[in-house]
């Protein structure tokens, strides 16, 4: 069961991420994307307005590379 926490938002921890794109397939709201950034591949939150803070991406990331952070910190 996944919750909606509008005060939280997903954040990809760059050092841990392997760009496997599993989180992109998991997130129904198409928040995340993988693309070339400054000459190297990176996965990041592309649509922060769409993230519900449900935590599904973090739960299924095999590298534990997604954390939920305070949206308004
Ligand atoms: S599932 Fe984890 S390791 Fe894979 S692209 Fe997403 S954040 Fe990176
Ligand atoms: S927390 Fe939920 S809505 Fe936000 S990116 Fe992850 S799976 Fe998508």
CSV table of N, CA and C and ligand atoms in Angstrom, one decimal:
chain,number,residue,atom,x,y,z
A,1,UNK,N,0.8,-1.2,0.0
A,1,UNK,CA,0.0,0.0,0.0
A,1,UNK,C,0.9,1.3,0.0
A,2,UNK,N,0.6,2.2,-0.9
A,2,UNK,CA,1.4,3.4,-1.0
A,2,UNK,C,0.5,4.6,-0.6
A,3,UNK,N,1.2,5.5,0.0
A,3,UNK,CA,0.5,6.7,0.6
A,3,UNK,C,0.7,7.9,-0.3
A,4,UNK,N,0.0,8.9,0.0
A,4,UNK,CA,0.2,10.2,-0.7
A,4,UNK,C,0.7,11.2,0.3
A,5,UNK,N,1.9,11.7,0.1
A,5,UNK,CA,2.5,12.7,1.0
A,5,UNK,C,2.9,13.9,0.2
A,6,UNK,N,2.0,14.8,0.1
A,6,UNK,CA,2.4,16.0,-0.8
A,6,UNK,C,3.5,16.8,-0.2
A,7,UNK,N,3.8,16.6,1.1
A,7,UNK,CA,4.9,17.3,1.7
A,7,UNK,C,6.3,16.7,1.4
A,8,UNK,N,6.2,15.5,0.8
A,8,UNK,CA,7.5,14.7,0.4
A,8,UNK,C,7.6,14.7,-1.1
A,9,UNK,N,8.9,14.5,-1.5
A,9,UNK,CA,9.2,14.4,-2.9
A,9,UNK,C,10.4,13.5,-3.1
A,10,UNK,N,10.4,12.7,-4.2
A,10,UNK,CA,11.5,11.8,-4.4
A,10,UNK,C,12.7,12.6,-4.8
A,11,UNK,N,13.9,12.0,-4.4
A,11,UNK,CA,15.2,12.6,-4.7
A,11,UNK,C,16.1,11.5,-5.1
A,12,UNK,N,16.7,11.5,-6.2
A,12,UNK,CA,17.7,10.5,-6.7
A,12,UNK,C,19.1,10.8,-6.1
A,13,UNK,N,19.7,9.8,-5.4
A,13,UNK,CA,21.0,10.0,-4.9
A,13,UNK,C,22.0,9.6,-6.0
A,14,UNK,N,22.6,10.6,-6.6
A,14,UNK,CA,23.4,10.4,-7.8
A,14,UNK,C,24.5,9.3,-7.7
A,15,UNK,N,25.2,9.3,-6.6
A,15,UNK,CA,26.3,8.4,-6.3
A,15,UNK,C,25.9,7.0,-6.3
A,16,UNK,N,24.7,6.7,-5.9
A,16,UNK,CA,24.2,5.3,-5.8
A,16,UNK,C,23.5,4.8,-7.1
A,17,UNK,N,22.9,5.7,-7.8
A,17,UNK,CA,22.1,5.4,-9.0
A,17,UNK,C,22.9,4.7,-10.1
A,18,UNK,N,22.4,3.6,-10.7
A,18,UNK,CA,23.0,2.9,-11.8
A,18,UNK,C,22.2,3.1,-13.1
A,19,UNK,N,21.3,4.0,-13.1
A,19,UNK,CA,20.5,4.4,-14.3
A,19,UNK,C,19.8,3.1,-14.9
A,20,UNK,N,19.3,2.2,-14.1
A,20,UNK,CA,18.7,1.0,-14.6
A,20,UNK,C,17.2,1.3,-15.1
A,21,UNK,N,16.7,2.5,-14.7
A,21,UNK,CA,15.4,2.9,-15.2
A,21,UNK,C,14.2,2.1,-14.6
A,22,UNK,N,14.5,1.3,-13.6
A,22,UNK,CA,13.4,0.6,-12.9
A,22,UNK,C,12.4,1.5,-12.3
A,23,UNK,N,12.9,2.6,-11.7
A,23,UNK,CA,12.0,3.5,-11.0
A,23,UNK,C,11.1,4.2,-12.1
A,24,UNK,N,11.6,4.4,-13.2
A,24,UNK,CA,10.8,5.1,-14.3
A,24,UNK,C,9.6,4.2,-14.7
A,25,UNK,N,9.9,2.9,-14.8
A,25,UNK,CA,8.8,2.0,-15.1
A,25,UNK,C,7.8,1.9,-14.0
A,26,UNK,N,8.3,2.0,-12.8
A,26,UNK,CA,7.4,1.8,-11.6
A,26,UNK,C,6.5,3.0,-11.4
A,27,UNK,N,7.0,4.2,-11.6
A,27,UNK,CA,6.2,5.4,-11.3
A,27,UNK,C,5.1,5.7,-12.4
A,28,UNK,N,3.9,5.5,-11.9
A,28,UNK,CA,2.8,5.7,-12.9
A,28,UNK,C,2.6,7.2,-13.3
A,29,UNK,N,3.2,8.1,-12.5
A,29,UNK,CA,3.0,9.5,-12.8
A,29,UNK,C,4.1,10.1,-13.7
A,30,UNK,N,5.0,9.3,-14.1
A,30,UNK,CA,6.0,9.7,-15.0
A,30,UNK,C,6.8,10.9,-14.5
A,31,UNK,N,7.2,10.8,-13.3
A,31,UNK,CA,7.9,11.9,-12.6
A,31,UNK,C,9.4,11.8,-13.0
A,32,UNK,N,9.9,10.6,-13.1
A,32,UNK,CA,11.4,10.4,-13.2
A,32,UNK,C,11.8,10.3,-14.7
A,33,UNK,N,13.0,10.6,-15.0
A,33,UNK,CA,13.5,10.3,-16.3
A,33,UNK,C,15.0,10.1,-16.3
A,34,UNK,N,15.5,9.4,-17.3
A,34,UNK,CA,17.0,9.2,-17.5
A,34,UNK,C,17.3,9.9,-18.8
A,35,UNK,N,18.4,10.7,-18.7
A,35,UNK,CA,18.8,11.4,-19.8
A,35,UNK,C,20.3,11.8,-19.7
A,36,UNK,N,20.9,12.2,-20.8
A,36,UNK,CA,22.3,12.7,-20.7
A,36,UNK,C,22.3,14.1,-20.1
A,37,UNK,N,23.1,14.2,-19.1
A,37,UNK,CA,23.3,15.5,-18.4
A,37,UNK,C,24.8,15.8,-18.3
A,38,UNK,N,25.2,16.9,-18.8
A,38,UNK,CA,26.6,17.3,-18.8
A,38,UNK,C,27.5,16.1,-19.3
A,39,UNK,N,27.1,15.4,-20.3
A,39,UNK,CA,28.0,14.4,-20.9
A,39,UNK,C,27.9,13.0,-20.2
A,40,UNK,N,27.0,12.8,-19.2
A,40,UNK,CA,26.9,11.5,-18.7
A,40,UNK,C,25.4,11.2,-18.3
A,41,UNK,N,25.1,9.9,-18.3
A,41,UNK,CA,23.7,9.6,-18.0
A,41,UNK,C,23.3,9.9,-16.6
A,42,UNK,N,22.1,10.3,-16.4
A,42,UNK,CA,21.6,10.6,-15.0
A,42,UNK,C,20.1,10.3,-15.0
A,43,UNK,N,19.7,9.9,-13.8
A,43,UNK,CA,18.2,9.7,-13.6
A,43,UNK,C,17.9,10.8,-12.5
A,44,UNK,N,16.8,11.5,-12.8
A,44,UNK,CA,16.4,12.6,-11.9
A,44,UNK,C,14.9,12.8,-12.0
A,45,UNK,N,14.4,13.6,-11.0
A,45,UNK,CA,13.0,14.0,-11.0
A,45,UNK,C,12.8,15.1,-12.0
A,46,UNK,N,12.1,14.7,-13.0
A,46,UNK,CA,11.8,15.6,-14.2
A,46,UNK,C,10.5,16.4,-14.0
A,47,UNK,N,9.6,15.8,-13.3
A,47,UNK,CA,8.3,16.5,-13.1
A,47,UNK,C,7.9,16.6,-11.6
A,48,UNK,N,8.6,17.4,-10.9
A,48,UNK,CA,8.4,17.5,-9.4
A,48,UNK,C,6.9,17.8,-9.1
A,49,UNK,N,6.2,18.5,-9.9
A,49,UNK,CA,4.8,18.8,-9.7
A,49,UNK,C,3.9,17.6,-9.7
A,50,UNK,N,4.4,16.5,-10.3
A,50,UNK,CA,3.6,15.3,-10.4
A,50,UNK,C,3.8,14.3,-9.3
A,51,UNK,N,4.9,14.5,-8.6
A,51,UNK,CA,5.3,13.5,-7.5
A,51,UNK,C,4.3,13.6,-6.3
A,52,UNK,N,3.7,12.5,-6.0
A,52,UNK,CA,2.8,12.5,-4.8
A,52,UNK,C,3.5,12.0,-3.5
A,53,UNK,N,4.8,11.8,-3.6
A,53,UNK,CA,5.6,11.3,-2.4
A,53,UNK,C,5.1,9.9,-2.0
A,54,UNK,N,4.7,9.1,-2.9
A,54,UNK,CA,4.1,7.8,-2.5
A,54,UNK,C,5.2,6.8,-2.1
A,55,UNK,N,6.4,7.0,-2.5
A,55,UNK,CA,7.5,6.1,-2.0
A,55,UNK,C,7.7,4.8,-2.8
A,56,UNK,N,6.9,4.6,-3.8
A,56,UNK,CA,7.0,3.4,-4.6
A,56,UNK,C,8.3,3.2,-5.2
A,57,UNK,N,8.8,4.3,-5.8
A,57,UNK,CA,10.1,4.2,-6.5
A,57,UNK,C,11.2,3.9,-5.6
A,58,UNK,N,11.2,4.5,-4.4
A,58,UNK,CA,12.2,4.3,-3.4
A,58,UNK,C,12.2,2.8,-2.9
A,59,UNK,N,11.0,2.3,-2.8
A,59,UNK,CA,10.9,0.9,-2.3
A,59,UNK,C,11.4,-0.1,-3.3
A,60,UNK,N,11.3,0.2,-4.5
A,60,UNK,CA,11.7,-0.8,-5.5
A,60,UNK,C,13.0,-0.5,-6.2
A,61,UNK,N,13.7,0.5,-5.8
A,61,UNK,CA,15.0,0.8,-6.4
A,61,UNK,C,16.0,-0.2,-5.8
A,62,UNK,N,16.6,-1.0,-6.7
A,62,UNK,CA,17.6,-2.1,-6.2
A,62,UNK,C,18.8,-1.5,-5.6
A,63,UNK,N,19.2,-0.2,-5.9
A,63,UNK,CA,20.4,0.4,-5.3
A,63,UNK,C,20.1,1.2,-4.1
A,64,UNK,N,18.8,1.3,-3.7
A,64,UNK,CA,18.5,2.2,-2.6
A,64,UNK,C,18.9,3.6,-2.9
A,65,UNK,N,18.7,4.0,-4.1
A,65,UNK,CA,19.2,5.3,-4.5
A,65,UNK,C,18.2,6.4,-4.6
A,66,UNK,N,17.0,6.1,-4.0
A,66,UNK,CA,15.9,7.2,-4.0
A,66,UNK,C,15.5,7.4,-2.5
A,67,UNK,N,15.5,8.6,-2.1
A,67,UNK,CA,15.1,9.0,-0.8
A,67,UNK,C,13.9,9.9,-1.0
A,68,UNK,N,13.1,10.0,0.1
A,68,UNK,CA,12.0,11.0,0.1
A,68,UNK,C,12.4,12.1,0.9
A,69,UNK,N,12.4,13.3,0.4
A,69,UNK,CA,12.8,14.5,1.2
A,69,UNK,C,11.6,15.5,1.3
A,70,UNK,N,11.8,16.4,2.3
A,70,UNK,CA,10.8,17.4,2.5
A,70,UNK,C,10.7,18.3,1.2
A,71,UNK,N,9.5,18.4,0.7
A,71,UNK,CA,9.3,19.2,-0.5
A,71,UNK,C,9.6,20.7,-0.2
A,72,UNK,N,9.2,21.2,1.0
A,72,UNK,CA,9.3,22.6,1.2
A,72,UNK,C,10.4,23.0,2.2
A,73,UNK,N,11.4,22.1,2.3
A,73,UNK,CA,12.5,22.4,3.2
A,73,UNK,C,13.3,23.6,2.8
B,1,LIG,S1,15.7,2.3,-9.9
B,1,LIG,FE1,17.3,3.3,-8.6
B,1,LIG,S2,19.3,2.7,-9.6
B,1,LIG,FE2,17.6,2.4,-11.1
B,1,LIG,S3,17.5,4.3,-12.2
B,1,LIG,FE3,16.0,4.5,-10.5
B,1,LIG,S4,17.2,5.5,-8.9
B,1,LIG,FE4,18.7,4.7,-10.3
B,2,LIG,S1,7.4,9.0,-4.9
B,2,LIG,FE1,5.7,8.1,-6.2
B,2,LIG,S2,5.0,9.7,-7.5
B,2,LIG,FE2,7.0,10.3,-6.7
B,2,LIG,S3,8.5,9.7,-8.2
B,2,LIG,FE3,8.3,8.0,-6.7
B,2,LIG,S4,6.8,6.6,-7.5
B,2,LIG,FE4,6.6,8.5,-8.6
